[in-house]
PDB file of N, CA, C and O in Angstrom:
ATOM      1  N   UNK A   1    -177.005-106.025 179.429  1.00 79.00           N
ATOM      2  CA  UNK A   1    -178.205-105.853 178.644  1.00 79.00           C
ATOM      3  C   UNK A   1    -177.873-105.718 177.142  1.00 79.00           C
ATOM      4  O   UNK A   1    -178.759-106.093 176.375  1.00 79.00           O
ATOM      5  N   UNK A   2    -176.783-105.261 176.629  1.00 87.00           N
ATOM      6  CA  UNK A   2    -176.312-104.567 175.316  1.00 87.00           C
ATOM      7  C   UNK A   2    -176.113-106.162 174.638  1.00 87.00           C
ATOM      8  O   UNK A   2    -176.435-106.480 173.493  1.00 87.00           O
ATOM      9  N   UNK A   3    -175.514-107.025 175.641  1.00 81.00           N
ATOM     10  CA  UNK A   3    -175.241-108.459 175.059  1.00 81.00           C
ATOM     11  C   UNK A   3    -176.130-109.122 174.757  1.00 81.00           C
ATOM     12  O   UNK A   3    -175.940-109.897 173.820  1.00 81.00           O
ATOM     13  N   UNK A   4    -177.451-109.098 175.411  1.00 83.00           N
ATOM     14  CA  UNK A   4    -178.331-109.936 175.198  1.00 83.00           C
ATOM     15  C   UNK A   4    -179.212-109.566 174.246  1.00 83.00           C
ATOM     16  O   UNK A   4    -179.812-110.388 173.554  1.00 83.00           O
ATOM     17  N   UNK A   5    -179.400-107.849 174.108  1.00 87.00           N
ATOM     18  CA  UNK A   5    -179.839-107.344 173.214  1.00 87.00           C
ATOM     19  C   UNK A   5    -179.418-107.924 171.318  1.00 87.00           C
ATOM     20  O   UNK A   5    -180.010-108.370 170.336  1.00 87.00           O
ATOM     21  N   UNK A   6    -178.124-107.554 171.712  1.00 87.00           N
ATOM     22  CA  UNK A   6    -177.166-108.165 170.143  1.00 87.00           C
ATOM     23  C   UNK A   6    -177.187-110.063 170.272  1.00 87.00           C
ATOM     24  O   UNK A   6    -177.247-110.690 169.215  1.00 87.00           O
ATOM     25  N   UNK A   7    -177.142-110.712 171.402  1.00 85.00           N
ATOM     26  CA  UNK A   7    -177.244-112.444 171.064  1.00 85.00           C
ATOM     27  C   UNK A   7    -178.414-112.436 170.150  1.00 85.00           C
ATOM     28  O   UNK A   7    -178.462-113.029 169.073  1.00 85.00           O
ATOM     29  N   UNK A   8    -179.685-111.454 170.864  1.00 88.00           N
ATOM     30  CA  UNK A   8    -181.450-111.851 170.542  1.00 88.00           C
ATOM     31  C   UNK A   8    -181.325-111.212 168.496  1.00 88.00           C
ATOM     32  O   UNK A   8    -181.979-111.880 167.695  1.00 88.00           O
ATOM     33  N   UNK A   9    -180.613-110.176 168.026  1.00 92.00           N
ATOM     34  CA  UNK A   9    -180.425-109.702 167.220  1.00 92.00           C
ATOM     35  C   UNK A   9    -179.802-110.544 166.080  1.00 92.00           C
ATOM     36  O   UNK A   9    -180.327-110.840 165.006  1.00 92.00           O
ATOM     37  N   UNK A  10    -178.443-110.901 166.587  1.00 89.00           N
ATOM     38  CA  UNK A  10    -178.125-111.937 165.622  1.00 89.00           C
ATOM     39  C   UNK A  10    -178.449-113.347 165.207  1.00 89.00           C
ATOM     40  O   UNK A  10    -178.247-113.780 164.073  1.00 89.00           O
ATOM     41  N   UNK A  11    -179.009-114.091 166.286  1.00 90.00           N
ATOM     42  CA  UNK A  11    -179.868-114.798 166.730  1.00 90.00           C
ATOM     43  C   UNK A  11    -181.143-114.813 165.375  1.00 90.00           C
ATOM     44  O   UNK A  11    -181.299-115.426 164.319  1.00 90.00           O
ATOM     45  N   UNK A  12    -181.576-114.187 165.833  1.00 92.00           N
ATOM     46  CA  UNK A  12    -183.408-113.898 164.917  1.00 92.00           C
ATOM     47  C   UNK A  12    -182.439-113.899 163.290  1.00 92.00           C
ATOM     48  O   UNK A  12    -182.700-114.780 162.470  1.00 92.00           O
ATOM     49  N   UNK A  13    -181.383-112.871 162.987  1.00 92.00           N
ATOM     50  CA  UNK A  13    -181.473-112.488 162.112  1.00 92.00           C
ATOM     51  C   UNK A  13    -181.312-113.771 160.951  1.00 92.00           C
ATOM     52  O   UNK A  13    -181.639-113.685 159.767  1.00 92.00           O
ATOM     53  N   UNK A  14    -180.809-114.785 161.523  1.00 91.00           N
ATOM     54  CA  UNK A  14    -181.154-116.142 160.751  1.00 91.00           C
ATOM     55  C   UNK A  14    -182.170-116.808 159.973  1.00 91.00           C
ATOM     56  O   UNK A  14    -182.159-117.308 158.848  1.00 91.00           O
ATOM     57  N   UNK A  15    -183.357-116.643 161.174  1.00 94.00           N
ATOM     58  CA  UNK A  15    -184.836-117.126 161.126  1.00 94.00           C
ATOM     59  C   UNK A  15    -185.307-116.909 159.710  1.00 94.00           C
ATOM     60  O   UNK A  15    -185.860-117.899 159.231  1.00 94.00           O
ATOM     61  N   UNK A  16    -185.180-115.319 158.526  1.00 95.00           N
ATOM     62  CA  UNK A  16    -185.605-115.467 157.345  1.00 95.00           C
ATOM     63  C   UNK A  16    -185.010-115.623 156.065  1.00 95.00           C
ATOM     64  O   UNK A  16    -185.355-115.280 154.934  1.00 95.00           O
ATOM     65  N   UNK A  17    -183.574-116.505 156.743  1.00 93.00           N
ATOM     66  CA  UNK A  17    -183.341-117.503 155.925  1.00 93.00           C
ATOM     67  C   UNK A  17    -183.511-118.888 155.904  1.00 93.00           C
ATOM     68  O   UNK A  17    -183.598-119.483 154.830  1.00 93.00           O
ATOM     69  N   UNK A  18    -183.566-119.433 156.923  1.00 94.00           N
ATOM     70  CA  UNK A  18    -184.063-120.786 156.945  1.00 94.00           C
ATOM     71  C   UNK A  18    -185.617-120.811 156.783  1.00 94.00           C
ATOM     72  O   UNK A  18    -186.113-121.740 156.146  1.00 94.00           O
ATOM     73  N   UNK A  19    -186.511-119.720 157.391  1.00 95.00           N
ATOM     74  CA  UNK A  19    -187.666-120.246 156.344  1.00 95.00           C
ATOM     75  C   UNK A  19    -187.657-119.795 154.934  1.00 95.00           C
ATOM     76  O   UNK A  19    -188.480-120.238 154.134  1.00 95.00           O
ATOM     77  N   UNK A  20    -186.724-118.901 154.592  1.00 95.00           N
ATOM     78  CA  UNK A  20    -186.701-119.130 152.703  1.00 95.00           C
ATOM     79  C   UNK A  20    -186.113-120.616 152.189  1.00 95.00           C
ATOM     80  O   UNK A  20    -186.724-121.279 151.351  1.00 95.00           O
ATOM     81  N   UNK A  21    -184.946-121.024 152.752  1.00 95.00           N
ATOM     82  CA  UNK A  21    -184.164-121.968 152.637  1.00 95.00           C
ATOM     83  C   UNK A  21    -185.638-123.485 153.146  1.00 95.00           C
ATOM     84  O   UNK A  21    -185.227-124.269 152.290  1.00 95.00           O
ATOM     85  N   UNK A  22    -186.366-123.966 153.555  1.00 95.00           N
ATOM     86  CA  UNK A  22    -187.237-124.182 154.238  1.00 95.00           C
ATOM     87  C   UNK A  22    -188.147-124.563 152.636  1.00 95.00           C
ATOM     88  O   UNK A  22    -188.284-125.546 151.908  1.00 95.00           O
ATOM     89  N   UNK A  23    -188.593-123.206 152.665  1.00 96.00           N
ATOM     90  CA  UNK A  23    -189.701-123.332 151.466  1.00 96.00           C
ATOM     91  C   UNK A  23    -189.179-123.219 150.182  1.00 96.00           C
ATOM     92  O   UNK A  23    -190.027-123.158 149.292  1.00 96.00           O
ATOM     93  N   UNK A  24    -188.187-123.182 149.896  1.00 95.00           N
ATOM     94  CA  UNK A  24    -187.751-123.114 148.235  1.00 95.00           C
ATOM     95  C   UNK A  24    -186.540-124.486 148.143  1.00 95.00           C
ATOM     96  O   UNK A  24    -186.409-125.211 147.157  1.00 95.00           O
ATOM     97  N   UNK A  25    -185.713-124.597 149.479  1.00 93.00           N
ATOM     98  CA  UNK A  25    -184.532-125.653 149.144  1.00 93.00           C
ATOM     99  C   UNK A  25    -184.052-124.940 148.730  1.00 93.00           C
ATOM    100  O   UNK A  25    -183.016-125.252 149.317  1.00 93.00           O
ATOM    101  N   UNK A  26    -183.729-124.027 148.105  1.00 94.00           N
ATOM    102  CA  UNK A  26    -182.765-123.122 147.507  1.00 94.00           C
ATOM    103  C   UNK A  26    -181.544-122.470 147.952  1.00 94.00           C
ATOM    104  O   UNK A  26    -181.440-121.384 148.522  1.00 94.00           O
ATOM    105  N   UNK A  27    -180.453-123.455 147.538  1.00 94.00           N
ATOM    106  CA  UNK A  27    -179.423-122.974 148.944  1.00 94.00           C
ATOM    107  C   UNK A  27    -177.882-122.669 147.643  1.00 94.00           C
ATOM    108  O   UNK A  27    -176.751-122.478 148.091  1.00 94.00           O
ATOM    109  N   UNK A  28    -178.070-122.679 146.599  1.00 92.00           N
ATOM    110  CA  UNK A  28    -177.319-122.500 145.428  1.00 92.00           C
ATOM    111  C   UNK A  28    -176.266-121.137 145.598  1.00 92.00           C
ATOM    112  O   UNK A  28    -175.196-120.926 145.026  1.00 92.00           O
ATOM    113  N   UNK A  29    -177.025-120.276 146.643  1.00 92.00           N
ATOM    114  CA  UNK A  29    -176.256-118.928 146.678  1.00 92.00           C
ATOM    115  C   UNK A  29    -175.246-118.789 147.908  1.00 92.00           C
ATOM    116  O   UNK A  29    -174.447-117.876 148.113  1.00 92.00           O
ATOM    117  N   UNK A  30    -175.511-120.041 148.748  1.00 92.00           N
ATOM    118  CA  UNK A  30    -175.129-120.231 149.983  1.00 92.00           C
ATOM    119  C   UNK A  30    -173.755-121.129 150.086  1.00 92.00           C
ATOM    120  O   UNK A  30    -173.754-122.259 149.598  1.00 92.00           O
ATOM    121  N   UNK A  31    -173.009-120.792 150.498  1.00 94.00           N
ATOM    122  CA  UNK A  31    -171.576-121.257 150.348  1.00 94.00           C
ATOM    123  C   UNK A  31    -171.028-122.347 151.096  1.00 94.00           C
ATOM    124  O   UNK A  31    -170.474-121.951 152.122  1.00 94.00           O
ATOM    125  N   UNK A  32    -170.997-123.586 150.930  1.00 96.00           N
ATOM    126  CA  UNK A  32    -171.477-124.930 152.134  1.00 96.00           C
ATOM    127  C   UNK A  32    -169.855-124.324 153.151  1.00 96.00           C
ATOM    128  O   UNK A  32    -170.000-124.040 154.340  1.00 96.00           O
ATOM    129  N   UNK A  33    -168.611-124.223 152.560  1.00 95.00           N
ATOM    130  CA  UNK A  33    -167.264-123.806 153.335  1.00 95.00           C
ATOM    131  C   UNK A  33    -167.689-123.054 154.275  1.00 95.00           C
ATOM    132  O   UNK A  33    -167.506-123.389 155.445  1.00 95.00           O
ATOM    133  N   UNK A  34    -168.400-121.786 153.920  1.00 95.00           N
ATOM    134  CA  UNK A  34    -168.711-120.879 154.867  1.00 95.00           C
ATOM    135  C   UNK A  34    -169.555-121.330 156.158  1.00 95.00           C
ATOM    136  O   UNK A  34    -169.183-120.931 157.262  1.00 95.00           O
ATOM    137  N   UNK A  35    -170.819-122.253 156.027  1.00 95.00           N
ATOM    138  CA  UNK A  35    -171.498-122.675 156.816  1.00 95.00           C
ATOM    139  C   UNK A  35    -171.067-123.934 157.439  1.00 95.00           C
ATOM    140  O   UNK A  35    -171.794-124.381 158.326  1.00 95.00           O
ATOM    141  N   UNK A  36    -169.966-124.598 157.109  1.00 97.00           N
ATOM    142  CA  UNK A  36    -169.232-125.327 157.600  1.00 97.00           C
ATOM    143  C   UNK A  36    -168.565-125.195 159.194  1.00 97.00           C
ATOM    144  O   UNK A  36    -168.662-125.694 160.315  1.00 97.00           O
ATOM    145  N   UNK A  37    -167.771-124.071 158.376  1.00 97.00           N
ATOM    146  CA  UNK A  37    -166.868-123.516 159.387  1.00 97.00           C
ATOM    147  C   UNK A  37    -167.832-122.321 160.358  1.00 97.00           C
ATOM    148  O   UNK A  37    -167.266-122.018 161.409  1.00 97.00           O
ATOM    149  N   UNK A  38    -168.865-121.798 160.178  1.00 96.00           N
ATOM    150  CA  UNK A  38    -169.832-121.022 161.347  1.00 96.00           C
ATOM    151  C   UNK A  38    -170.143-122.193 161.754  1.00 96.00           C
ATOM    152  O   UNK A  38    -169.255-122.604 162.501  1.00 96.00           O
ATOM    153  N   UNK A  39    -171.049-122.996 161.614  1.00 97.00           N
ATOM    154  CA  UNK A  39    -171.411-124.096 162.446  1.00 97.00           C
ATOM    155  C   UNK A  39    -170.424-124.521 163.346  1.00 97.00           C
ATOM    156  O   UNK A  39    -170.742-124.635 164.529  1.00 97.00           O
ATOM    157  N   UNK A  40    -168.972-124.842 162.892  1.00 98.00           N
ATOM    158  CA  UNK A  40    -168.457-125.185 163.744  1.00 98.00           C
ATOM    159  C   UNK A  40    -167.581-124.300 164.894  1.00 98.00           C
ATOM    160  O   UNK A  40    -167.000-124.637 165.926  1.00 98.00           O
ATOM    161  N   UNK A  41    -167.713-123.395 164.417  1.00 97.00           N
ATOM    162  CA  UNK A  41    -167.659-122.217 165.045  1.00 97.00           C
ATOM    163  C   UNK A  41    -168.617-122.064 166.063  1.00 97.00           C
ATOM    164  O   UNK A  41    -168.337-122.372 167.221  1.00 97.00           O
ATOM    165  N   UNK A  42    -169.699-121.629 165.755  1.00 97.00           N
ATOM    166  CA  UNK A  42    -170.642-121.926 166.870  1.00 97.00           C
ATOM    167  C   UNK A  42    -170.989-122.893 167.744  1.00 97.00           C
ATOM    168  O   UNK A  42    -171.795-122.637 168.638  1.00 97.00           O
ATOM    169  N   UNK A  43    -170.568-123.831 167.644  1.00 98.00           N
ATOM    170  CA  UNK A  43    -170.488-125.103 167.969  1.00 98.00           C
ATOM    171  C   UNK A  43    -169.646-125.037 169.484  1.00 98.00           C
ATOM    172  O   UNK A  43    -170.046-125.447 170.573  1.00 98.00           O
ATOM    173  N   UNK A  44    -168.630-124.520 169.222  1.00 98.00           N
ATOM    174  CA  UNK A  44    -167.613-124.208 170.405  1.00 98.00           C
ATOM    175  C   UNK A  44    -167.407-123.195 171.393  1.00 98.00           C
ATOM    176  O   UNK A  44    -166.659-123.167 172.370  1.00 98.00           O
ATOM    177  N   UNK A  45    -168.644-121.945 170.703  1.00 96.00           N
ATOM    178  CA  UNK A  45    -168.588-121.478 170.979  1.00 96.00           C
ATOM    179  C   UNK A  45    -169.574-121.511 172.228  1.00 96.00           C
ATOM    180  O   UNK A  45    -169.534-120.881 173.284  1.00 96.00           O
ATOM    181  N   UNK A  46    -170.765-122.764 171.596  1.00 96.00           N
ATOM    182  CA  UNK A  46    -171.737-122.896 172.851  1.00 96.00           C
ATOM    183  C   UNK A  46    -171.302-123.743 173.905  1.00 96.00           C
ATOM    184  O   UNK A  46    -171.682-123.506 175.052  1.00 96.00           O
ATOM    185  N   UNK A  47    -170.251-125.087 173.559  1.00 97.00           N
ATOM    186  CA  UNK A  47    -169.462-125.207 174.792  1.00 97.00           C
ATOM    187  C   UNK A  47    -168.378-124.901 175.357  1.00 97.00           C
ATOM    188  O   UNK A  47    -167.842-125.519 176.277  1.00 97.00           O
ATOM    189  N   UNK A  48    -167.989-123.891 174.810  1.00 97.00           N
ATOM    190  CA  UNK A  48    -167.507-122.669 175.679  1.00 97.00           C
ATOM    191  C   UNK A  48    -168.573-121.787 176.672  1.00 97.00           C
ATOM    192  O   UNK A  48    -168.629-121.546 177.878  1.00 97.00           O
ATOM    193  N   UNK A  49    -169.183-121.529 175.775  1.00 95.00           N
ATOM    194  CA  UNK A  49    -170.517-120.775 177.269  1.00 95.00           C
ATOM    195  C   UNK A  49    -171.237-122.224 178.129  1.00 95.00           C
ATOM    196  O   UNK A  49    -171.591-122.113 179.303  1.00 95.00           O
ATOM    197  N   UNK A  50    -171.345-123.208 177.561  1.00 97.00           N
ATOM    198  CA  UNK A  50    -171.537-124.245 178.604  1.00 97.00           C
ATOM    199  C   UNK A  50    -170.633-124.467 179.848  1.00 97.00           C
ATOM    200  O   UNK A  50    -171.013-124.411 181.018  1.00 97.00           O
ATOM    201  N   UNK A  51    -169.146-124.775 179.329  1.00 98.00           N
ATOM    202  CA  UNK A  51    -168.038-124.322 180.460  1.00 98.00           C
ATOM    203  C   UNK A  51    -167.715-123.545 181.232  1.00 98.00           C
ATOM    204  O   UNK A  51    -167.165-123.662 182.327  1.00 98.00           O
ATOM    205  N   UNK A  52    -168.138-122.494 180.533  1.00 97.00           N
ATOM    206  CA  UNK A  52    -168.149-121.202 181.770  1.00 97.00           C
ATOM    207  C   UNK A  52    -169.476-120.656 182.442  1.00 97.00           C
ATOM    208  O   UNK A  52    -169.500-119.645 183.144  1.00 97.00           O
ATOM    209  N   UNK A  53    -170.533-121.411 182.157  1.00 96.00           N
ATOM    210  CA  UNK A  53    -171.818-121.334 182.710  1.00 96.00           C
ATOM    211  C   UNK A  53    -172.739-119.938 182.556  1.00 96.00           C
ATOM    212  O   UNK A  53    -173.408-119.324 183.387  1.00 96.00           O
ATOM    213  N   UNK A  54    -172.432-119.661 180.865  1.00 92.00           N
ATOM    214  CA  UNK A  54    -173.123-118.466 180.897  1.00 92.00           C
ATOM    215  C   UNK A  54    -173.973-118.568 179.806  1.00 92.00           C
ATOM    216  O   UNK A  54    -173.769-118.681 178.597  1.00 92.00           O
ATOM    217  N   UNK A  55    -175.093-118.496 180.579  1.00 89.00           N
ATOM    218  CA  UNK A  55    -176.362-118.271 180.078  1.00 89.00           C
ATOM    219  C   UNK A  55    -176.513-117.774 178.473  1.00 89.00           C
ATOM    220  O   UNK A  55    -176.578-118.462 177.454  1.00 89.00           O
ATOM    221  N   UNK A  56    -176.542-116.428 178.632  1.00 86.00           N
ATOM    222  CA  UNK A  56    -176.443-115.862 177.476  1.00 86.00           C
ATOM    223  C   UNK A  56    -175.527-116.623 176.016  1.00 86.00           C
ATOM    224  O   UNK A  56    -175.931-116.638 174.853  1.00 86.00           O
ATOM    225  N   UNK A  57    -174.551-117.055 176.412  1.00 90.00           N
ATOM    226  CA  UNK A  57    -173.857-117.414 175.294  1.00 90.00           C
ATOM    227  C   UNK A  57    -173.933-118.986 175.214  1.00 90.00           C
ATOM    228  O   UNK A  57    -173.259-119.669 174.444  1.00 90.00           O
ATOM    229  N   UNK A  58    -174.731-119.397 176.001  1.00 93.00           N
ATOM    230  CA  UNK A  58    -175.306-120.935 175.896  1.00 93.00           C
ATOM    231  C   UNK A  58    -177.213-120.466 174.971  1.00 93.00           C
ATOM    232  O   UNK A  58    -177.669-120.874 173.902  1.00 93.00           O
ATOM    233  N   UNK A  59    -177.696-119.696 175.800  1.00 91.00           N
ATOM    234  CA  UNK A  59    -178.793-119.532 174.539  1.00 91.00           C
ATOM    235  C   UNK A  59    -178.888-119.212 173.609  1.00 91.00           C
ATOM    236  O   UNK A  59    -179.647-119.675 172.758  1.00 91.00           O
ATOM    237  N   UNK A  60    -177.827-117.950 173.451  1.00 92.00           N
ATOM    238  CA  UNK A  60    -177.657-117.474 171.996  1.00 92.00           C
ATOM    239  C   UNK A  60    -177.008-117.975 170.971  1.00 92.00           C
ATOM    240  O   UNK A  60    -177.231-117.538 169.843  1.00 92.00           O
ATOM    241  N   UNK A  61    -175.986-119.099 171.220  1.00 95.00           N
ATOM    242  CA  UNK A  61    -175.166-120.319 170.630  1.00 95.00           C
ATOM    243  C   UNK A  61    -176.152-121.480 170.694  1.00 95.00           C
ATOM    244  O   UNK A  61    -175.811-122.601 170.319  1.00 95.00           O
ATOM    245  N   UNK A  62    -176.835-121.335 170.959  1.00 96.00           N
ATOM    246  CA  UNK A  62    -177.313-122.736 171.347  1.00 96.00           C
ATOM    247  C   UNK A  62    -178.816-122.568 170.261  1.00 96.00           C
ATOM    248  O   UNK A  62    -179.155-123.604 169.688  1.00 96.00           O
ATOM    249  N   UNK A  63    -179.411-121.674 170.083  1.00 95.00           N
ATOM    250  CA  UNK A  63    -180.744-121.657 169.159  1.00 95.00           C
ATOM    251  C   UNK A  63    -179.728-121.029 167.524  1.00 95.00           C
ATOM    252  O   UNK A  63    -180.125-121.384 166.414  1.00 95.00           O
ATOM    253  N   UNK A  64    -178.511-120.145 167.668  1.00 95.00           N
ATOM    254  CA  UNK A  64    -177.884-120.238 166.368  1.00 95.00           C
ATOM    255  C   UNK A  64    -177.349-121.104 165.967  1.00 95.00           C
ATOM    256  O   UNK A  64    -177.095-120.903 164.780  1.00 95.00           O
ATOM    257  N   UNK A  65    -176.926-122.233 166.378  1.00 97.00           N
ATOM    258  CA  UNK A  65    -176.695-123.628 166.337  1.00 97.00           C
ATOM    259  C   UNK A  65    -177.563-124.994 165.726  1.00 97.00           C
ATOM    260  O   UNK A  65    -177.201-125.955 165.047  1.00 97.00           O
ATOM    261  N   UNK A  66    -178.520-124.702 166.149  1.00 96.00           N
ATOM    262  CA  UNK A  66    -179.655-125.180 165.485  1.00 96.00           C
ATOM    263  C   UNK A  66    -179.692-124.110 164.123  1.00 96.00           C
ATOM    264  O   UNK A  66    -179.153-124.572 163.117  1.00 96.00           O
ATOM    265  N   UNK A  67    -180.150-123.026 164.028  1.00 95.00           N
ATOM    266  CA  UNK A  67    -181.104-122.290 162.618  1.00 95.00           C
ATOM    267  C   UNK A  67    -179.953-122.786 161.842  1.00 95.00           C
ATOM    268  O   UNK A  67    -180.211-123.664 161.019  1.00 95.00           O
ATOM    269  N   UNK A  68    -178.089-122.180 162.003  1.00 96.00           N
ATOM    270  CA  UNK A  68    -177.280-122.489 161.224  1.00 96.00           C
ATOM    271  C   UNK A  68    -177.163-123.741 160.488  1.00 96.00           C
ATOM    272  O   UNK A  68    -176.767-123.877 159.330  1.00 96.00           O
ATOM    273  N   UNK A  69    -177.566-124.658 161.318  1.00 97.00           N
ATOM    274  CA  UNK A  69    -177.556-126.189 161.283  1.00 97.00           C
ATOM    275  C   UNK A  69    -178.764-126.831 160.219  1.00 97.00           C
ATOM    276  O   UNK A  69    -178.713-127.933 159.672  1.00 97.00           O
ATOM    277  N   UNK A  70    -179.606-126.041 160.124  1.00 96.00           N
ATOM    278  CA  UNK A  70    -180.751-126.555 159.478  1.00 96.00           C
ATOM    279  C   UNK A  70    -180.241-125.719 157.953  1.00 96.00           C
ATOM    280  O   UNK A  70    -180.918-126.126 157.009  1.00 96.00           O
ATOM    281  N   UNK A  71    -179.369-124.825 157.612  1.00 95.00           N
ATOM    282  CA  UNK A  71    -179.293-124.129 156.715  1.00 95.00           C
ATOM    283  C   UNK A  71    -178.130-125.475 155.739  1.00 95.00           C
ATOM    284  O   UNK A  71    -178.235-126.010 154.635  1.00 95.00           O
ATOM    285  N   UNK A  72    -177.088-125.570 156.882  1.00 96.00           N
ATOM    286  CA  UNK A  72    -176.047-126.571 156.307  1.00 96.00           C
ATOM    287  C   UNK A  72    -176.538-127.836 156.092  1.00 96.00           C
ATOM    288  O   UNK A  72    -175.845-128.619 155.442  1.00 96.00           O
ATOM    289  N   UNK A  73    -177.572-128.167 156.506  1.00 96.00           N
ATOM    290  CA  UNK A  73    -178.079-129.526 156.410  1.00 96.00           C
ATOM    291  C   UNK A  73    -178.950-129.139 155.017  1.00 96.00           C
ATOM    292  O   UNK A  73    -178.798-130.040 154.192  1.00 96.00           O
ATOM    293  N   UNK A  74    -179.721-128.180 154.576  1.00 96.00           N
ATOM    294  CA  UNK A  74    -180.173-128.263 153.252  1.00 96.00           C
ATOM    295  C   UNK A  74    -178.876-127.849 152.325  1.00 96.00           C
ATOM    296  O   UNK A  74    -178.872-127.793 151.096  1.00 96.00           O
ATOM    297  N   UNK A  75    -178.246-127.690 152.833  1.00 95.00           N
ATOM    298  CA  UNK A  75    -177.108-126.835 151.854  1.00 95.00           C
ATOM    299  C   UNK A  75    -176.598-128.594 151.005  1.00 95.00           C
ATOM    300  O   UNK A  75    -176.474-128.874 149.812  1.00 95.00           O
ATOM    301  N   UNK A  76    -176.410-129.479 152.296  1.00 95.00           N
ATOM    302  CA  UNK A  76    -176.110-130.475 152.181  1.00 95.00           C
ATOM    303  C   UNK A  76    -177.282-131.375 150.839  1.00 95.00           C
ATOM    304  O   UNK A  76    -177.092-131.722 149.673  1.00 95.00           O
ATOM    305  N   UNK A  77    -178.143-131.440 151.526  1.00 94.00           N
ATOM    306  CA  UNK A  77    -178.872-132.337 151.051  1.00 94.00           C
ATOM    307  C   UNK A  77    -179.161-131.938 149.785  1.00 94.00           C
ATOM    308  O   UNK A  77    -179.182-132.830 148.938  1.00 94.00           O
ATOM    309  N   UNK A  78    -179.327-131.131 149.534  1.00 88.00           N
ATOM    310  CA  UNK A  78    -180.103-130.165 147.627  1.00 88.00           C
ATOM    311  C   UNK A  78    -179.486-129.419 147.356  1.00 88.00           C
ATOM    312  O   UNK A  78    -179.808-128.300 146.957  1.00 88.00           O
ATOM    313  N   UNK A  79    -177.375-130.294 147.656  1.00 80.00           N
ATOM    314  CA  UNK A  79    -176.728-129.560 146.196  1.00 80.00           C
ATOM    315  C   UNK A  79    -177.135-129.450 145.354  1.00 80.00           C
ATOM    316  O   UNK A  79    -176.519-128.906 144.437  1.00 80.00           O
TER     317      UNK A  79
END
């Protein structure tokens, strides 16, 4: 329960940056290296929980994967 509690926690805690990032484009403070390497980080980390068939770390990798992804993709686009 403590895990799913903290996936759902860190998870969300994304959400009000990509809708700031979202409505301003404003990604100037945001470090593309850093979101590089989490993305790809997370990335492995969700097929790693795909491989070992666990839930939790396939949903919670798997929707931070996306928010992260939408952050590096403006980070990208409106240097």
């Amino acid at each position: 329960m403590i895990g799913i509690v903290a996936a759902i926690i860190g998870t969300c805690s994304f959400v009000p940056q990509v809708i700031q990032i979202i409505k301003t484009k404003d990604t100037t403070s945001i470090s593309l290296g850093m979101y590089a390497m989490f993305v790809t980080g997370i990335a492995l980390w969700l097929i790693h929980g795909i491989h070992i068939q666990d839930i939790a770390l396939i949903l919670a990798n798997g929707v931070t994967f996306v928010l992260a992804s939408i952050i590096l993709t403006y980070k990208i686009k409106y240097k």
